[in-house]
Short mmCIF file of C-alpha atoms and ligand atoms in Angstrom, two decimals:
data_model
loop_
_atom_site.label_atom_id
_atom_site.label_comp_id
_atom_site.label_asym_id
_atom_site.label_seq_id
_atom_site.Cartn_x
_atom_site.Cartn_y
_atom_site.Cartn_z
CA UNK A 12 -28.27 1.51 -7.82
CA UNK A 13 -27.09 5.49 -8.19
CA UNK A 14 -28.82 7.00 -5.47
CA UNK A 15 -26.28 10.15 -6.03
CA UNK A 16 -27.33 13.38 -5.49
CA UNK A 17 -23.60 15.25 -6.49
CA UNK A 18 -22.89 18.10 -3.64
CA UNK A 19 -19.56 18.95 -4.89
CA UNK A 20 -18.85 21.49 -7.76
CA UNK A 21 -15.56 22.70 -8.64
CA UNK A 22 -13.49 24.41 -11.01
CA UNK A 23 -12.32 21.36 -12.94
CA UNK A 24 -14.72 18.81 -11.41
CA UNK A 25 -18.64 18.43 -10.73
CA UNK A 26 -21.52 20.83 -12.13
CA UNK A 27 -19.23 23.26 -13.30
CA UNK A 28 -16.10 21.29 -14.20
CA UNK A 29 -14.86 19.72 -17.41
CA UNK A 30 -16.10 16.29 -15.66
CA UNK A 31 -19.19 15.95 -14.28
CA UNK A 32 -19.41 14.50 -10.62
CA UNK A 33 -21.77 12.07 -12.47
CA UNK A 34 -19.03 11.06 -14.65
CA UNK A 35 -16.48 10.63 -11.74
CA UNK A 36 -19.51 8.37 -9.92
CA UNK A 37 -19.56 6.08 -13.24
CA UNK A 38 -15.81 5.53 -13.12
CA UNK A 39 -15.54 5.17 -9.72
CA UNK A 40 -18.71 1.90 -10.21
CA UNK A 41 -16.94 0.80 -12.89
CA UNK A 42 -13.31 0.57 -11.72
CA UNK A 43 -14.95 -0.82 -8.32
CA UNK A 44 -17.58 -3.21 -9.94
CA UNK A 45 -14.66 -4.58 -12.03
CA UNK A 46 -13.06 -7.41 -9.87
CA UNK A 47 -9.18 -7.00 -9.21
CA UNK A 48 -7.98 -9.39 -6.59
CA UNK A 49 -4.18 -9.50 -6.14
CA UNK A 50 -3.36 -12.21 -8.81
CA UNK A 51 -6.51 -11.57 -10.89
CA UNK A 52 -6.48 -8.02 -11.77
CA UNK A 53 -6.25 -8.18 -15.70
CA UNK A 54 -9.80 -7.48 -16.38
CA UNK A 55 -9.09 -3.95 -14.46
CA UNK A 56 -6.23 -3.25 -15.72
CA UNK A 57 -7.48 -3.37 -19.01
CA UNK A 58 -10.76 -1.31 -18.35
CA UNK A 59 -8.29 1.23 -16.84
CA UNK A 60 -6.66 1.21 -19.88
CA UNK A 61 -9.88 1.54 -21.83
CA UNK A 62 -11.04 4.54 -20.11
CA UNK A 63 -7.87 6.39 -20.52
CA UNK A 64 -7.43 5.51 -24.13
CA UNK A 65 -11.45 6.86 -25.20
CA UNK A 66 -10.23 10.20 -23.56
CA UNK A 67 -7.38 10.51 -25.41
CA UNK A 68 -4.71 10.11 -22.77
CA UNK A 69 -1.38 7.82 -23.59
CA UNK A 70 -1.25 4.75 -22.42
CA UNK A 71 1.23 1.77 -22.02
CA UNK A 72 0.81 -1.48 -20.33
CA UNK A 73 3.71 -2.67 -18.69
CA UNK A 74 3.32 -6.70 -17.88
CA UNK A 75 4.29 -8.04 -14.65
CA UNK A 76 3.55 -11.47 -14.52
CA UNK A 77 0.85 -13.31 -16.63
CA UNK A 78 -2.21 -10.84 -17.17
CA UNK A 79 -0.80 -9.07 -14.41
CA UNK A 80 0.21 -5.51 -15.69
CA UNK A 81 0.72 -1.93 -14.71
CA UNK A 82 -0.76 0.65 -16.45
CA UNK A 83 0.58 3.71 -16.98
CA UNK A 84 -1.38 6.44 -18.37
CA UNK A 85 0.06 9.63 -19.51
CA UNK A 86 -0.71 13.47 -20.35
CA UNK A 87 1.95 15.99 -21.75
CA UNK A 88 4.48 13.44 -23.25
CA UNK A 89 4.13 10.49 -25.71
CA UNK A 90 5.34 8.07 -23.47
CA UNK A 91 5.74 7.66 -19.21
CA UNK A 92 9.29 7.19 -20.21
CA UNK A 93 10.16 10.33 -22.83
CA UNK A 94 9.75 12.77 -20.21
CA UNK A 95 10.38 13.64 -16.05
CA UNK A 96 7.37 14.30 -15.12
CA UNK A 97 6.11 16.88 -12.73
CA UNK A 98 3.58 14.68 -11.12
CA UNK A 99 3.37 11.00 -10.63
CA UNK A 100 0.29 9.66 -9.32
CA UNK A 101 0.38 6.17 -7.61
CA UNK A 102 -2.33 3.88 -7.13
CA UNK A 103 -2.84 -0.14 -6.91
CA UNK A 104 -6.15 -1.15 -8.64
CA UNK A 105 -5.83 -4.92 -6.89
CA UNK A 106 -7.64 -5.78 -3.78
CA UNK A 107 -8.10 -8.07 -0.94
CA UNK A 108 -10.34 -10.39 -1.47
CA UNK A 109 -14.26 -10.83 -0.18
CA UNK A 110 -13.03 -11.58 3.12
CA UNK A 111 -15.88 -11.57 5.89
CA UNK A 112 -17.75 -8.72 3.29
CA UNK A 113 -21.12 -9.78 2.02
CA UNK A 114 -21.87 -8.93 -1.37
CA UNK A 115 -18.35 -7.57 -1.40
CA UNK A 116 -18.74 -7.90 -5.78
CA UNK A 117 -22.16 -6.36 -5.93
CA UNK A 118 -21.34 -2.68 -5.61
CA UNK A 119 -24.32 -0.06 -4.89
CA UNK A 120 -24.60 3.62 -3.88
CA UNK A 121 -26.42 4.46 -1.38
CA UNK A 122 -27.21 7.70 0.42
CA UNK A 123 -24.16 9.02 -1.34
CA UNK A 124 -21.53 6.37 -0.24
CA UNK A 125 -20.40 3.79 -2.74
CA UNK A 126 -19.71 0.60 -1.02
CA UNK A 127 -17.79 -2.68 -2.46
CA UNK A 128 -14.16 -4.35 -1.90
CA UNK A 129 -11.64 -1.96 -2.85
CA UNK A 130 -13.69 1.58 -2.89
CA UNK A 131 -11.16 2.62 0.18
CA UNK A 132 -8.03 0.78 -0.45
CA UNK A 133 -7.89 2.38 -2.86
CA UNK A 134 -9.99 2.47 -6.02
CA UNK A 135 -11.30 5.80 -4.86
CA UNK A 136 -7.97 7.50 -4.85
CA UNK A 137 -7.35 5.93 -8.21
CA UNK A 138 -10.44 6.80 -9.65
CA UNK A 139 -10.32 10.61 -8.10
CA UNK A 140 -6.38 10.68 -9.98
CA UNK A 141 -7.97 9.01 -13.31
CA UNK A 142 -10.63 11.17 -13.02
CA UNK A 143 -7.61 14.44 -12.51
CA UNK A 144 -6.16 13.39 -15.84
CA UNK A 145 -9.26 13.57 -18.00
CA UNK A 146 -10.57 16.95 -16.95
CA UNK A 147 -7.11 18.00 -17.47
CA UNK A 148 -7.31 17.29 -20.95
CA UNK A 149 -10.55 17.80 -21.30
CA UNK A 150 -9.60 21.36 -20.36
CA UNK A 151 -7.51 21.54 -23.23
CA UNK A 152 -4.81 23.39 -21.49
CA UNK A 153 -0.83 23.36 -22.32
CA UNK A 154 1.46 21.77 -20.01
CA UNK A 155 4.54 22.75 -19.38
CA UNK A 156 5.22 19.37 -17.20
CA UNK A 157 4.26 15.98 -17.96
CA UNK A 158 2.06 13.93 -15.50
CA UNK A 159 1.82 10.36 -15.25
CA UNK A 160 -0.63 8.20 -13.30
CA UNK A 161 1.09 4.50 -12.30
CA UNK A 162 -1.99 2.24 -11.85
CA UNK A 163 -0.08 -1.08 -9.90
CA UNK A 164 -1.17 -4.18 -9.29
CA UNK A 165 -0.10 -6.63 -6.43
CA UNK A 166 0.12 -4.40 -3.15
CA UNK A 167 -1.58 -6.30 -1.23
CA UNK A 168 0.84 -9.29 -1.69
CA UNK A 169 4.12 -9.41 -3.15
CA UNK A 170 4.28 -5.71 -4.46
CA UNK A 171 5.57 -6.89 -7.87
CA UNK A 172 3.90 -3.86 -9.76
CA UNK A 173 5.68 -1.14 -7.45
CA UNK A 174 8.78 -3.41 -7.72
CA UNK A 175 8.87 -3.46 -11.71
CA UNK A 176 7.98 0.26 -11.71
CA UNK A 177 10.85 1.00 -9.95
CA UNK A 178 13.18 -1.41 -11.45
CA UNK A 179 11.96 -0.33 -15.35
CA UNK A 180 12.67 3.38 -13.64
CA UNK A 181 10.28 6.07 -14.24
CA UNK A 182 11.48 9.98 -13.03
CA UNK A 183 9.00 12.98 -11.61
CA UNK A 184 9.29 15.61 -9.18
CA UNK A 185 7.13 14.50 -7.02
CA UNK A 186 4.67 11.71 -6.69
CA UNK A 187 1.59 11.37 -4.42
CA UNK A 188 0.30 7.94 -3.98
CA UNK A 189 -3.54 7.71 -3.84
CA UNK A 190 -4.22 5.49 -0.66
CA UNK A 191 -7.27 6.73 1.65
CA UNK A 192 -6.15 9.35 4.39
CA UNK A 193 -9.57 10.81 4.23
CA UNK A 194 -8.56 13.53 2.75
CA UNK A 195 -8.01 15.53 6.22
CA UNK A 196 -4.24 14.24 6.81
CA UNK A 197 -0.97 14.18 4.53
CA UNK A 198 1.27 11.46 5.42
CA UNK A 199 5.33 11.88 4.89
CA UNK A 200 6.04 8.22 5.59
CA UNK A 201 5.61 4.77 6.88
CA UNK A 202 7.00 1.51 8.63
CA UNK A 203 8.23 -0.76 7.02
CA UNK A 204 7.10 -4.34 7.65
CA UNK A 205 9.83 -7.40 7.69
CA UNK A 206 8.23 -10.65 7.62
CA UNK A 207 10.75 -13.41 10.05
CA UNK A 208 10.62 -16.80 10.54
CA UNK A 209 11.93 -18.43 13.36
CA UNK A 210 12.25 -22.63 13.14
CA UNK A 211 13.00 -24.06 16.88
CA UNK A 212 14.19 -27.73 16.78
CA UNK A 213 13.22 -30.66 19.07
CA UNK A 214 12.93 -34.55 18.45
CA UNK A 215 10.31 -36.60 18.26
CA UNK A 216 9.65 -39.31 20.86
CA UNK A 217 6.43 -40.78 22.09
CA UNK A 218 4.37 -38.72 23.92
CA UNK A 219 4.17 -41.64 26.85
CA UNK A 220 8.21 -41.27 26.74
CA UNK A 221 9.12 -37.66 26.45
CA UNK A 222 12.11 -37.79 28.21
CA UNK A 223 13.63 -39.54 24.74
CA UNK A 224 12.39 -36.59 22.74
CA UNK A 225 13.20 -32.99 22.85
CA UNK A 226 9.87 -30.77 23.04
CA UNK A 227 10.24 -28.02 20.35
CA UNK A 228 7.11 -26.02 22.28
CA UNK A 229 8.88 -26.22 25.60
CA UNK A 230 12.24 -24.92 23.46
CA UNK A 231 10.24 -22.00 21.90
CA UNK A 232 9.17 -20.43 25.46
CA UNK A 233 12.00 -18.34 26.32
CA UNK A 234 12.17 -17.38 22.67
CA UNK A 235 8.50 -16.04 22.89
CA UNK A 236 9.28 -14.71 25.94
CA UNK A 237 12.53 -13.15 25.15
CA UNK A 238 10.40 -11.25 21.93
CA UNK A 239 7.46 -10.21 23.92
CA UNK A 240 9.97 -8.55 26.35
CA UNK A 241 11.72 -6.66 23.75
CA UNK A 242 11.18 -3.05 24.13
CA UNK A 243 10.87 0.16 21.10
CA UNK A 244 12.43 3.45 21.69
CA UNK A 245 10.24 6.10 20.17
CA UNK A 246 12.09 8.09 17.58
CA UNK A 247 11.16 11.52 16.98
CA UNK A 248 10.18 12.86 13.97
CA UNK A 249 9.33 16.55 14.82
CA UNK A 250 6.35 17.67 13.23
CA UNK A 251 5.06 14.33 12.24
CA UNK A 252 5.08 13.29 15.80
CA UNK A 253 6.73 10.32 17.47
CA UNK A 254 7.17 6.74 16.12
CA UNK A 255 8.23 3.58 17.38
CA UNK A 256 8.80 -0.25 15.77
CA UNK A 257 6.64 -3.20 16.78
CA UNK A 258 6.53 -6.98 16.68
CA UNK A 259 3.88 -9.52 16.48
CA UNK A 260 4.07 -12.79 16.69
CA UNK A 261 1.08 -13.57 14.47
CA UNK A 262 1.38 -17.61 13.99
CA UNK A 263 2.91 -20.22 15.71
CA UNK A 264 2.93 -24.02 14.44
CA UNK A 265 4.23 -26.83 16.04
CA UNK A 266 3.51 -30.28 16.81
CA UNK A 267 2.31 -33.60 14.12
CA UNK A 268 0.58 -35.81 16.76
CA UNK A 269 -1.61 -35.66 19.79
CA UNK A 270 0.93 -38.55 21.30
CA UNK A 271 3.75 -36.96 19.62
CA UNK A 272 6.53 -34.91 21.44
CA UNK A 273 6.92 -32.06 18.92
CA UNK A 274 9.76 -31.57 16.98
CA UNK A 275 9.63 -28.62 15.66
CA UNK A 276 8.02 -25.25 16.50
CA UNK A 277 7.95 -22.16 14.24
CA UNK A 278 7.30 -18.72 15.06
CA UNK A 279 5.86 -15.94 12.08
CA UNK A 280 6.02 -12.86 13.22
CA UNK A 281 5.46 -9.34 11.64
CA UNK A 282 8.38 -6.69 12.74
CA UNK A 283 7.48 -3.28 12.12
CA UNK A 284 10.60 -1.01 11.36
CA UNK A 285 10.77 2.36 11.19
CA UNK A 286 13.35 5.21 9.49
CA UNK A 287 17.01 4.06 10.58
CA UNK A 288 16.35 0.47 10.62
CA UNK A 289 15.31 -2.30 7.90
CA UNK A 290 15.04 -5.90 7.31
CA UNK A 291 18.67 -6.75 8.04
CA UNK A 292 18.75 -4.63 11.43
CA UNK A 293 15.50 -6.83 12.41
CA UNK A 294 16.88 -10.24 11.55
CA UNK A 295 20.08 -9.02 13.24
CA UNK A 296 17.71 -8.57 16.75
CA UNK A 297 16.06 -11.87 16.55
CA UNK A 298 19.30 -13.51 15.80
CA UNK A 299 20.60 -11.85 19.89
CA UNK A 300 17.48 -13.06 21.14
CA UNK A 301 18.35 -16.92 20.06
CA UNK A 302 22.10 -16.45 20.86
CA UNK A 303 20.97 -15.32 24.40
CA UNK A 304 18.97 -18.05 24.51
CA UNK A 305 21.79 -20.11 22.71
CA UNK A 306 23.85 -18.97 25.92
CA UNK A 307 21.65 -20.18 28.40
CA UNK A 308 21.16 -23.40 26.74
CA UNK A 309 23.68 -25.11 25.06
CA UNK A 310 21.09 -27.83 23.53
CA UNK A 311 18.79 -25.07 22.13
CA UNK A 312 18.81 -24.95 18.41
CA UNK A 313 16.96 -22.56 15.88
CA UNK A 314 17.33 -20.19 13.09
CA UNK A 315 15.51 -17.60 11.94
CA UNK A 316 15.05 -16.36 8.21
CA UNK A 317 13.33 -13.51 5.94
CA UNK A 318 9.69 -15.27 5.14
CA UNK A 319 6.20 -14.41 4.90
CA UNK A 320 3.44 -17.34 4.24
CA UNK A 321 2.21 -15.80 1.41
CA UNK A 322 5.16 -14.71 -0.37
CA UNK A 323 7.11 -16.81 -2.36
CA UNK A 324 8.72 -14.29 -5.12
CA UNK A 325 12.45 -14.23 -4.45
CA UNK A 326 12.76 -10.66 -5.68
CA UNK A 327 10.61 -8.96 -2.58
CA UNK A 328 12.37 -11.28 -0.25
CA UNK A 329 15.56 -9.83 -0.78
CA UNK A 330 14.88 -6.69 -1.27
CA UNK A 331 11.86 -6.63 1.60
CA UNK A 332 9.64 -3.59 2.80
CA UNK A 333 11.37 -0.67 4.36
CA UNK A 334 10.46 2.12 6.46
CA UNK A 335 10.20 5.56 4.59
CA UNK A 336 10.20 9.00 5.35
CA UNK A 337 9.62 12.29 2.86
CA UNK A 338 11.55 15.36 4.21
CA UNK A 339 8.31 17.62 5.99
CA UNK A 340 9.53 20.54 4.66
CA UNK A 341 8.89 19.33 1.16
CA UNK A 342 7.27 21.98 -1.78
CA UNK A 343 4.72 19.18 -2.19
CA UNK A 344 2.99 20.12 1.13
CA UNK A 345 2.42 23.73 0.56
CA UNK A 346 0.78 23.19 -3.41
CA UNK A 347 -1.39 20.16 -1.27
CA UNK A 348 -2.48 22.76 1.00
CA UNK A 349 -3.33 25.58 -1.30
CA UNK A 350 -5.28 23.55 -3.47
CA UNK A 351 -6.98 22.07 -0.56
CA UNK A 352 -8.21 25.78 0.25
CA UNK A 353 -8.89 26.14 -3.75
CA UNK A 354 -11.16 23.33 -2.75
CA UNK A 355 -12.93 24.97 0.63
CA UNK A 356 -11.24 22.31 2.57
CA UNK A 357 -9.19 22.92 5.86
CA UNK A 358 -6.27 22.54 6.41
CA UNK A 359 -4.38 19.16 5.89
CA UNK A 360 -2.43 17.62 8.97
CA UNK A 361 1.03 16.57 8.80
CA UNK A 362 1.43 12.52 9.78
CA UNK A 363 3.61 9.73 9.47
CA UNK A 364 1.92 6.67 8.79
CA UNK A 365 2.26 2.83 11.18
CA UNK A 366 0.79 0.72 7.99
CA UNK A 367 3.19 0.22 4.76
CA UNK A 368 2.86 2.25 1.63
CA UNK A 369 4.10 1.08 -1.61
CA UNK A 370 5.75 4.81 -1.35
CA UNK A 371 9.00 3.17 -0.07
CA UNK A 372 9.65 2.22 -3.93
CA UNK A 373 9.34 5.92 -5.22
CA UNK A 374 11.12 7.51 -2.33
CA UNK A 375 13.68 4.71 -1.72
CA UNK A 376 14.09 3.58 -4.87
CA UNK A 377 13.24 6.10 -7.24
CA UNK A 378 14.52 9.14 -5.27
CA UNK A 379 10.87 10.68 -6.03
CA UNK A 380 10.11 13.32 -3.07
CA UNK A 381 6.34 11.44 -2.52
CA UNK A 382 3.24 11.85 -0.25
CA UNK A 383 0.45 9.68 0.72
CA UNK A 384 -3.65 11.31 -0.04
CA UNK A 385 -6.49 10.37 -0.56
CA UNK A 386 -10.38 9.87 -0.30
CA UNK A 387 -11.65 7.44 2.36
CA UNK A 388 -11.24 6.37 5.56
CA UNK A 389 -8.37 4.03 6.13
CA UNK A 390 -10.22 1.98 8.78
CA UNK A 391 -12.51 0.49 6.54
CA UNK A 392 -9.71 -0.74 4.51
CA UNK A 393 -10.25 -4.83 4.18
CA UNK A 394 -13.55 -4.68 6.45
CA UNK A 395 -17.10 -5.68 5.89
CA UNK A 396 -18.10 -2.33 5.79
CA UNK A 397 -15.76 -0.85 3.20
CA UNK A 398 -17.33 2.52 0.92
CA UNK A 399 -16.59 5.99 0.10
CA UNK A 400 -18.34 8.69 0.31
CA UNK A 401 -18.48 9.74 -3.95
CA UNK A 402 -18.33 13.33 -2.96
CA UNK A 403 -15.02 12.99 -1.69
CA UNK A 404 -13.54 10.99 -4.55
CA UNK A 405 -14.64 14.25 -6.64
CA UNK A 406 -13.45 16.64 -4.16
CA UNK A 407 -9.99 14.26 -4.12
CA UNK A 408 -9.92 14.70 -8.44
CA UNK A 409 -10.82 18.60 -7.96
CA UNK A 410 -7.90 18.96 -5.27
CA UNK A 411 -5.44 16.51 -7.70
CA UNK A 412 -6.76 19.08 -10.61
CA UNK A 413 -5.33 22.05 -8.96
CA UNK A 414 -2.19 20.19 -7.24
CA UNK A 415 -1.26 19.21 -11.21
CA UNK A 416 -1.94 22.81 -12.35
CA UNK A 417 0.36 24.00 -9.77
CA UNK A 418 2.96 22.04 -10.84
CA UNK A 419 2.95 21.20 -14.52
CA UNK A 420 0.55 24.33 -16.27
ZN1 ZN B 519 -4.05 -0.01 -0.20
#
């Protein structure tokens, strides 16, 4: 299984380090051999916790649901609570699940990559933050600062662990949250994602009579039309380039009967928003698009709501997913791209990310100034061919070694 031969050495990490990049391999096949998918992620959580504790870090387990918990693990306070910490780290430990991956359970190494669900997204950038902490106390130096690691569960579904983080408050400077940008790009933000519903009525008749009925399909048309039509201005975000929001209508439903006429037809779709607008401002748009409609059509009737199929926690519906945005000028950036050089790596780009981060919590909730790194490729995230290179999870927990120094020695 460990066909590892380590090519990193560092300062705080690998041959020379106060962790071996041995070490960080055995974490990273544990924490990715140990099965977390959203809603069963206990068995993780508590091998997190495990870890930390045998090193002598503090940790608390704060419960979400049943044996769903976040685990917060601690160096330079007695408590993620007693103290505002200089550094937050961020990372969910749940994962999809298999999906179209074979073997997805049965991790190996091989010719230095470790591959199984959840080495990219993101067990790697957890494990390379875990792995931070240790050799930070391992090193036996005094903080000045506090840092905290926030292991969450649930990101992948109903983001309760980012939501009861926030909620249950938790201060820091800064915070960088651990998901895969392969190490080569920083990203200051991303879209948001609100989840709509739209329900077009009809009446049922028989098919053989559909004059009697109303056709919910043929009412939908100019709806789908009207929302394929709609057009997204680019907004400019200087330095982090240009970004625009989206929409996809992702499933459509209608109909009970081959000899029915359909009477009703409903539309998901997935609205991507970005800094300025949010779930309101989206509902708000589809709503035009069926009062135009409305307009042209007095016997057209529909509504359209906040839902996702998979969601069915009141809390995230209301409060939804929004779009998020770190200033670019932020300190965070330069102390990222000195210890990147510490590290012999080049310099990081500046980016704003299209998927959703569980950063809009920190930065829109928490008021936490936060940025998105990590090991991995983002690509692989969810595929069949998901692994990470184990010299880059140890060149991540070198780089997160010096980035904590920076801040909190
Ligand atoms: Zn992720």
């Amino acid at each position: 299984m460990h066909n590892y031969s380590p090519n990193y050495s560092g300062q705080y990490v690998g041959e020379q380090g106060f962790l071996s990049s041995l070490e960080v391999m055995d974490l990273l096949y544990r924490i990715v051999s140990s099965k977390s998918v959203f809603g069963e992620e206990y068995e993780c959580g508590m091998l997190l916790a495990e870890i930390a504790r045998s090193e002598g870090l503090v940790v608390e387990i704060q419960p979400i649901a049943d044996r769903r918990d976040n685990i917060l693990i601690t160096l330079g306070a007695d408590s993620y609570r007693s103290s505002r910490h200089g550094l937050l780290f961020h990372g969910h430990y749940d994962t999809v699940p298999a999906l179209d991956m074979p073997d997805a359970f049965d991790v190996g190494i091989r010719d230095g990559f470790l591959r199984g669900r959840g080495a990219v997204d993101q067990k790697g950038g957890l494990t390379a933050a875990l792995a931070a902490l240790i050799a930070m106390k391992r090193s036996g130096r005094k903080l000045k600062r506090s840092i905290c690691l926030a292991a969450v569960v649930d990101e992948e579904s109903e983001h309760r662990g980012s939501y009861t983080l926030a909620r249950e408050g938790i201060r820091a400077d800064y915070a960088i949250v651990t998901e895969p940008t392969n190490l080569s790009k920083v990203e200051f933000g991303c879209r948001g994602s609100a989840p709509l519903q739209i329900m077009v009525e009809g009446r049922t008749a028989h098919a053989g009579s559909a004059a009697e009925g109303i056709n919910a399909i043929e009412k939908a048309l100019p709806v789908l039309e009207r929302l394929f039509d709609l057009e997204f201005l680019p907004l400019d975000l200087g330095e982090l380039g240009e970004v625009r929001g989206s929409l996809c209508v992702s499933i459509m439903e209608a109909g009970t009967g081959y000899n029915n006429v359909p009477h009703q037809a409903v539309i998901w779709m997935d609205r991507r928003t970005v800094p300025g607008e949010d779930t309101a401002f989206a509902l708000a748009e589809v709503q035009s698009v069926l009062d135009q409609v409305k307009k042209e059509d007095p016997g057209f009737s529909a509504r359209v709501r906040v839902a996702r199929p998979d969601w069915s926690w009141p809390p995230i519906i209301e409060r939804g997913l929004n779009p998020t945005l770190t200033p670019a000028d932020t300190e965070l950036f330069s102390v990222l791209e000195k210890a990147a050089a510490k590290c012999g790596m080049g310099k990081p780009s500046k980016a704003f990310a299209n998927c959703y981060y569980d950063m809009d919590f920190l930065v829109n909730d928490l008021g936490i100034p936060t940025l998105v790194y990590g090991p991995g490729d983002g690509r692989l995230n969810h595929s069949a061919r998901e692994a990470v290179a184990v010299d880059d999870v140890c060149r991540a927990a070198e780089l997160f070694c010096h980035v904590s120094g920076a801040l909190c020695l």
